[in-house]
Short mmCIF file of C-alpha atoms in Angstrom, two decimals:
data_model
loop_
_atom_site.label_atom_id
_atom_site.label_comp_id
_atom_site.label_asym_id
_atom_site.label_seq_id
_atom_site.Cartn_x
_atom_site.Cartn_y
_atom_site.Cartn_z
CA MET A 1 -23.26 -52.07 103.74
CA GLN A 2 -19.67 -51.14 103.25
CA GLY A 3 -19.79 -50.15 99.63
CA MET A 4 -22.28 -49.46 96.98
CA SER A 5 -25.26 -51.60 95.66
CA GLU A 6 -25.28 -52.69 91.99
CA ARG A 7 -27.86 -49.91 91.27
CA GLN A 8 -25.88 -47.22 92.97
CA TYR A 9 -22.73 -48.15 91.14
CA ALA A 10 -24.58 -48.33 87.82
CA ALA A 11 -25.69 -44.80 88.39
CA ARG A 12 -22.23 -43.65 89.34
CA VAL A 13 -20.64 -44.98 86.16
CA GLY A 14 -23.46 -44.37 83.78
CA LEU A 15 -24.25 -47.93 82.88
CA SER A 16 -27.16 -50.25 83.16
CA ARG A 17 -27.63 -52.58 86.19
CA GLY A 18 -27.38 -55.46 83.82
CA ALA A 19 -23.89 -54.30 82.62
CA ILE A 20 -22.73 -54.07 86.18
CA GLN A 21 -24.03 -57.57 86.94
CA LYS A 22 -22.05 -58.85 83.88
CA ALA A 23 -18.93 -57.00 85.00
CA LYS A 24 -19.40 -58.45 88.47
CA ALA A 25 -19.75 -61.99 87.14
CA ALA A 26 -16.60 -61.48 84.94
CA GLY A 27 -14.62 -60.53 87.97
CA ARG A 28 -14.09 -56.93 86.81
CA LEU A 29 -15.37 -55.43 90.02
CA VAL A 30 -13.82 -55.29 93.43
CA LEU A 31 -16.16 -56.36 96.31
CA HIS A 32 -16.21 -55.78 99.94
CA GLU A 33 -16.75 -58.74 102.46
CA ASP A 34 -20.44 -58.05 102.51
CA GLY A 35 -20.76 -58.35 98.70
CA SER A 36 -21.11 -54.60 98.12
CA ILE A 37 -19.09 -52.82 95.49
CA ASP A 38 -15.89 -50.99 96.30
CA ALA A 39 -16.41 -48.11 93.92
CA GLU A 40 -12.92 -46.65 93.66
CA ALA A 41 -11.19 -49.97 93.37
CA SER A 42 -13.64 -51.17 90.89
CA ASP A 43 -13.19 -47.96 88.80
CA ARG A 44 -9.40 -48.58 88.63
CA LEU A 45 -9.94 -52.32 87.76
CA ARG A 46 -12.46 -51.50 85.00
CA ALA A 47 -10.08 -48.83 83.58
CA GLU A 48 -7.24 -51.34 83.42
CA THR A 49 -9.37 -54.23 81.88
CA THR A 50 -11.54 -52.27 79.49
CA ASP A 51 -10.67 -52.46 75.71
CA PRO A 52 -10.71 -48.73 74.48
CA SER A 53 -11.84 -49.90 70.96
CA LYS A 54 -14.99 -51.33 72.52
CA THR A 55 -15.89 -48.30 74.49
CA ARG A 56 -19.01 -46.62 73.16
CA LYS A 57 -18.45 -43.02 72.17
CA ALA A 58 -21.03 -40.44 71.96
CA PRO A 59 -21.90 -39.76 68.27
CA ALA A 60 -20.23 -36.60 67.04
CA THR A 61 -22.71 -33.76 66.45
CA LYS A 62 -23.00 -33.10 62.70
CA LEU A 63 -23.18 -29.34 62.21
CA LYS A 64 -24.96 -27.96 59.08
CA PRO A 65 -22.78 -25.84 56.90
CA VAL A 66 -23.30 -22.05 57.15
CA PRO A 67 -24.63 -20.57 53.88
CA ASP A 68 -22.34 -18.24 52.20
CA SER A 69 -25.16 -15.54 52.27
CA ALA A 70 -25.24 -15.63 56.00
CA VAL A 71 -21.50 -15.21 56.27
CA SER A 72 -21.63 -12.33 53.84
CA ALA A 73 -24.45 -10.67 55.93
CA VAL A 74 -22.28 -10.88 59.00
CA GLY A 75 -19.31 -9.27 57.17
CA ASP A 76 -21.55 -6.52 55.86
CA THR A 77 -23.03 -5.79 59.29
CA LEU A 78 -19.56 -5.64 60.98
CA ARG A 79 -18.15 -3.42 58.16
CA GLU A 80 -20.95 -1.06 58.60
CA GLN A 81 -19.93 -0.52 62.18
CA GLY A 82 -16.32 -0.15 61.42
CA LEU A 83 -15.47 -3.60 62.92
CA ALA A 84 -13.21 -6.33 61.63
CA ALA A 85 -15.06 -8.52 59.18
CA PRO A 86 -14.10 -12.08 58.19
CA THR A 87 -11.78 -12.32 55.14
CA THR A 88 -13.14 -13.99 51.96
CA GLY A 89 -13.07 -17.70 52.45
CA GLY A 90 -11.66 -17.39 55.97
CA GLY A 91 -14.85 -18.31 57.71
CA THR A 92 -16.70 -16.46 60.54
CA THR A 93 -15.66 -16.79 64.13
CA PHE A 94 -18.28 -17.20 66.88
CA LEU A 95 -17.27 -13.85 68.32
CA GLN A 96 -17.76 -12.04 64.97
CA ALA A 97 -21.21 -13.78 64.46
CA LYS A 98 -22.31 -12.93 68.04
CA THR A 99 -21.09 -9.21 67.55
CA ALA A 100 -23.06 -8.96 64.29
CA ASN A 101 -26.08 -10.47 65.90
CA GLU A 102 -25.94 -7.83 68.77
CA VAL A 103 -25.46 -5.04 66.17
CA LEU A 104 -28.51 -6.21 64.27
CA LYS A 105 -30.62 -6.45 67.36
CA ALA A 106 -29.61 -2.86 68.37
CA GLN A 107 -30.49 -1.61 64.92
CA GLU A 108 -33.89 -3.46 65.01
CA ARG A 109 -34.65 -1.85 68.40
CA ARG A 110 -33.66 1.56 67.15
CA ILE A 111 -35.92 1.29 64.16
CA ARG A 112 -38.80 0.00 66.20
CA LEU A 113 -38.35 3.00 68.55
CA ALA A 114 -38.29 5.39 65.69
CA LYS A 115 -41.45 4.03 64.36
CA LEU A 116 -43.18 4.37 67.80
CA LYS A 117 -42.05 7.95 67.82
CA GLY A 118 -43.48 8.61 64.43
CA GLU A 119 -40.05 9.35 62.93
CA LEU A 120 -40.31 6.58 60.33
CA VAL A 121 -43.14 5.70 57.96
CA ASP A 122 -43.81 2.67 55.78
CA ARG A 123 -42.01 3.07 52.55
CA ALA A 124 -44.77 1.61 50.36
CA ARG A 125 -47.34 3.85 51.95
CA ALA A 126 -45.15 7.00 51.52
CA GLU A 127 -44.60 6.08 47.81
CA THR A 128 -48.30 5.85 47.43
CA LEU A 129 -48.93 9.19 49.14
CA VAL A 130 -46.23 10.93 46.99
CA PHE A 131 -47.68 9.51 43.86
CA ARG A 132 -51.21 10.70 44.84
CA LEU A 133 -49.92 14.22 45.57
CA ALA A 134 -48.08 14.31 42.21
CA ARG A 135 -51.25 13.24 40.41
CA GLU A 136 -53.31 15.90 42.14
CA GLU A 137 -50.66 18.59 41.03
CA ARG A 138 -50.72 17.20 37.40
CA ASP A 139 -54.55 17.28 37.34
CA ALA A 140 -54.52 20.94 38.57
CA TRP A 141 -52.12 22.00 35.81
CA VAL A 142 -54.05 19.96 33.17
CA THR A 143 -57.24 21.85 33.83
CA TRP A 144 -55.45 25.18 34.43
CA PRO A 145 -55.52 26.56 30.85
CA ALA A 146 -59.23 26.06 30.57
CA ARG A 147 -59.90 27.92 33.83
CA VAL A 148 -57.49 30.70 33.23
CA ALA A 149 -58.11 31.45 29.56
CA ALA A 150 -61.15 33.59 30.13
CA LEU A 151 -59.52 35.49 33.03
CA MET A 152 -56.45 36.20 30.94
CA ALA A 153 -58.68 37.38 27.99
CA ALA A 154 -60.50 39.86 30.38
CA ASP A 155 -57.25 41.06 31.82
CA LEU A 156 -55.79 41.54 28.40
CA SER A 157 -58.84 43.58 27.22
CA GLU A 158 -58.70 45.72 30.29
CA ALA A 159 -55.04 46.33 29.90
CA LEU A 160 -55.58 47.46 26.20
CA GLU A 161 -58.43 49.77 27.19
CA GLN A 162 -56.48 51.35 29.83
CA GLY A 163 -53.60 51.87 27.45
CA GLY A 164 -55.98 53.45 24.90
CA ASP A 165 -57.42 55.80 27.55
CA ALA A 166 -53.86 56.78 28.63
CA ALA A 167 -53.14 57.65 24.99
CA SER A 168 -55.98 60.28 24.93
CA GLY A 169 -58.05 58.80 22.20
CA ALA A 170 -55.27 57.44 20.26
CA SER A 171 -55.51 53.83 18.78
CA LYS A 172 -55.26 51.04 21.29
CA PRO A 173 -51.69 49.73 21.84
CA ALA A 174 -50.79 46.44 20.25
CA VAL A 175 -50.44 43.25 22.29
CA THR A 176 -46.81 42.95 23.22
CA THR A 177 -44.66 40.16 24.58
CA ALA A 178 -44.11 42.01 27.80
CA LEU A 179 -47.97 42.40 28.31
CA ILE A 180 -48.45 38.65 27.71
CA GLN A 181 -45.64 37.82 30.07
CA ARG A 182 -46.93 39.91 32.85
CA LEU A 183 -50.37 38.36 32.62
CA LEU A 184 -48.97 34.83 32.51
CA GLU A 185 -46.84 35.55 35.52
CA THR A 186 -49.74 36.85 37.44
CA HIS A 187 -51.88 33.78 36.81
CA VAL A 188 -49.08 31.24 37.15
CA ARG A 189 -48.24 32.78 40.67
CA ALA A 190 -51.97 32.42 41.59
CA GLN A 191 -51.87 28.72 40.48
CA LEU A 192 -48.69 28.12 42.52
CA ASP A 193 -50.33 29.64 45.47
CA SER A 194 -53.22 27.26 45.20
CA LEU A 195 -50.96 24.28 44.71
CA ALA A 196 -49.20 25.19 47.95
CA ASP A 197 -52.36 24.19 49.86
CA LEU A 198 -51.98 20.59 48.60
CA ARG A 199 -50.80 18.35 51.39
CA PRO A 200 -50.36 14.54 51.63
CA ARG A 201 -53.19 13.09 53.68
CA LEU A 202 -51.40 10.86 56.26
CA GLY A 203 -54.51 9.86 58.09
#
């Protein structure tokens, strides 16, 4: 066979075999003596005799509009990295969108790595732990006066007795602001030392 069969030529030009048979019957194909199709000559003849208006065109791909929020997110990501961001209403180029995507992927990998290394904690869990720690400190201060009152009274009595002995039988000294301040400072420091042992339980 000198040329192509109907099936072979149909595959070459992307048409059905029936369409090739119709074109052959209409004299729009060039045939060899053995009836096979001269592909190159038939291509030229078909190009000359085909009406462009009747040529089927592939339907145009309808692209969905990109939401403004997505464009804004691309711009924010690029600006954070000191890169050129799309102007307002100017649209986003493919290169800008691709760059922003690569930046976000790098940030995500860095955050994931930091979590694996234990450098980052879950924000909600951290807030819960801090709230619990603050509540424990508050409870410790709320119950502090009741716990320290008897101790301060004993310290005050002892300080007054020692002051009386030092005065060689003279009347006991009066309670002074300085004395009260000294006792308060002593017990407040003891309370703060105990609060220093409070630690957030991360386990």
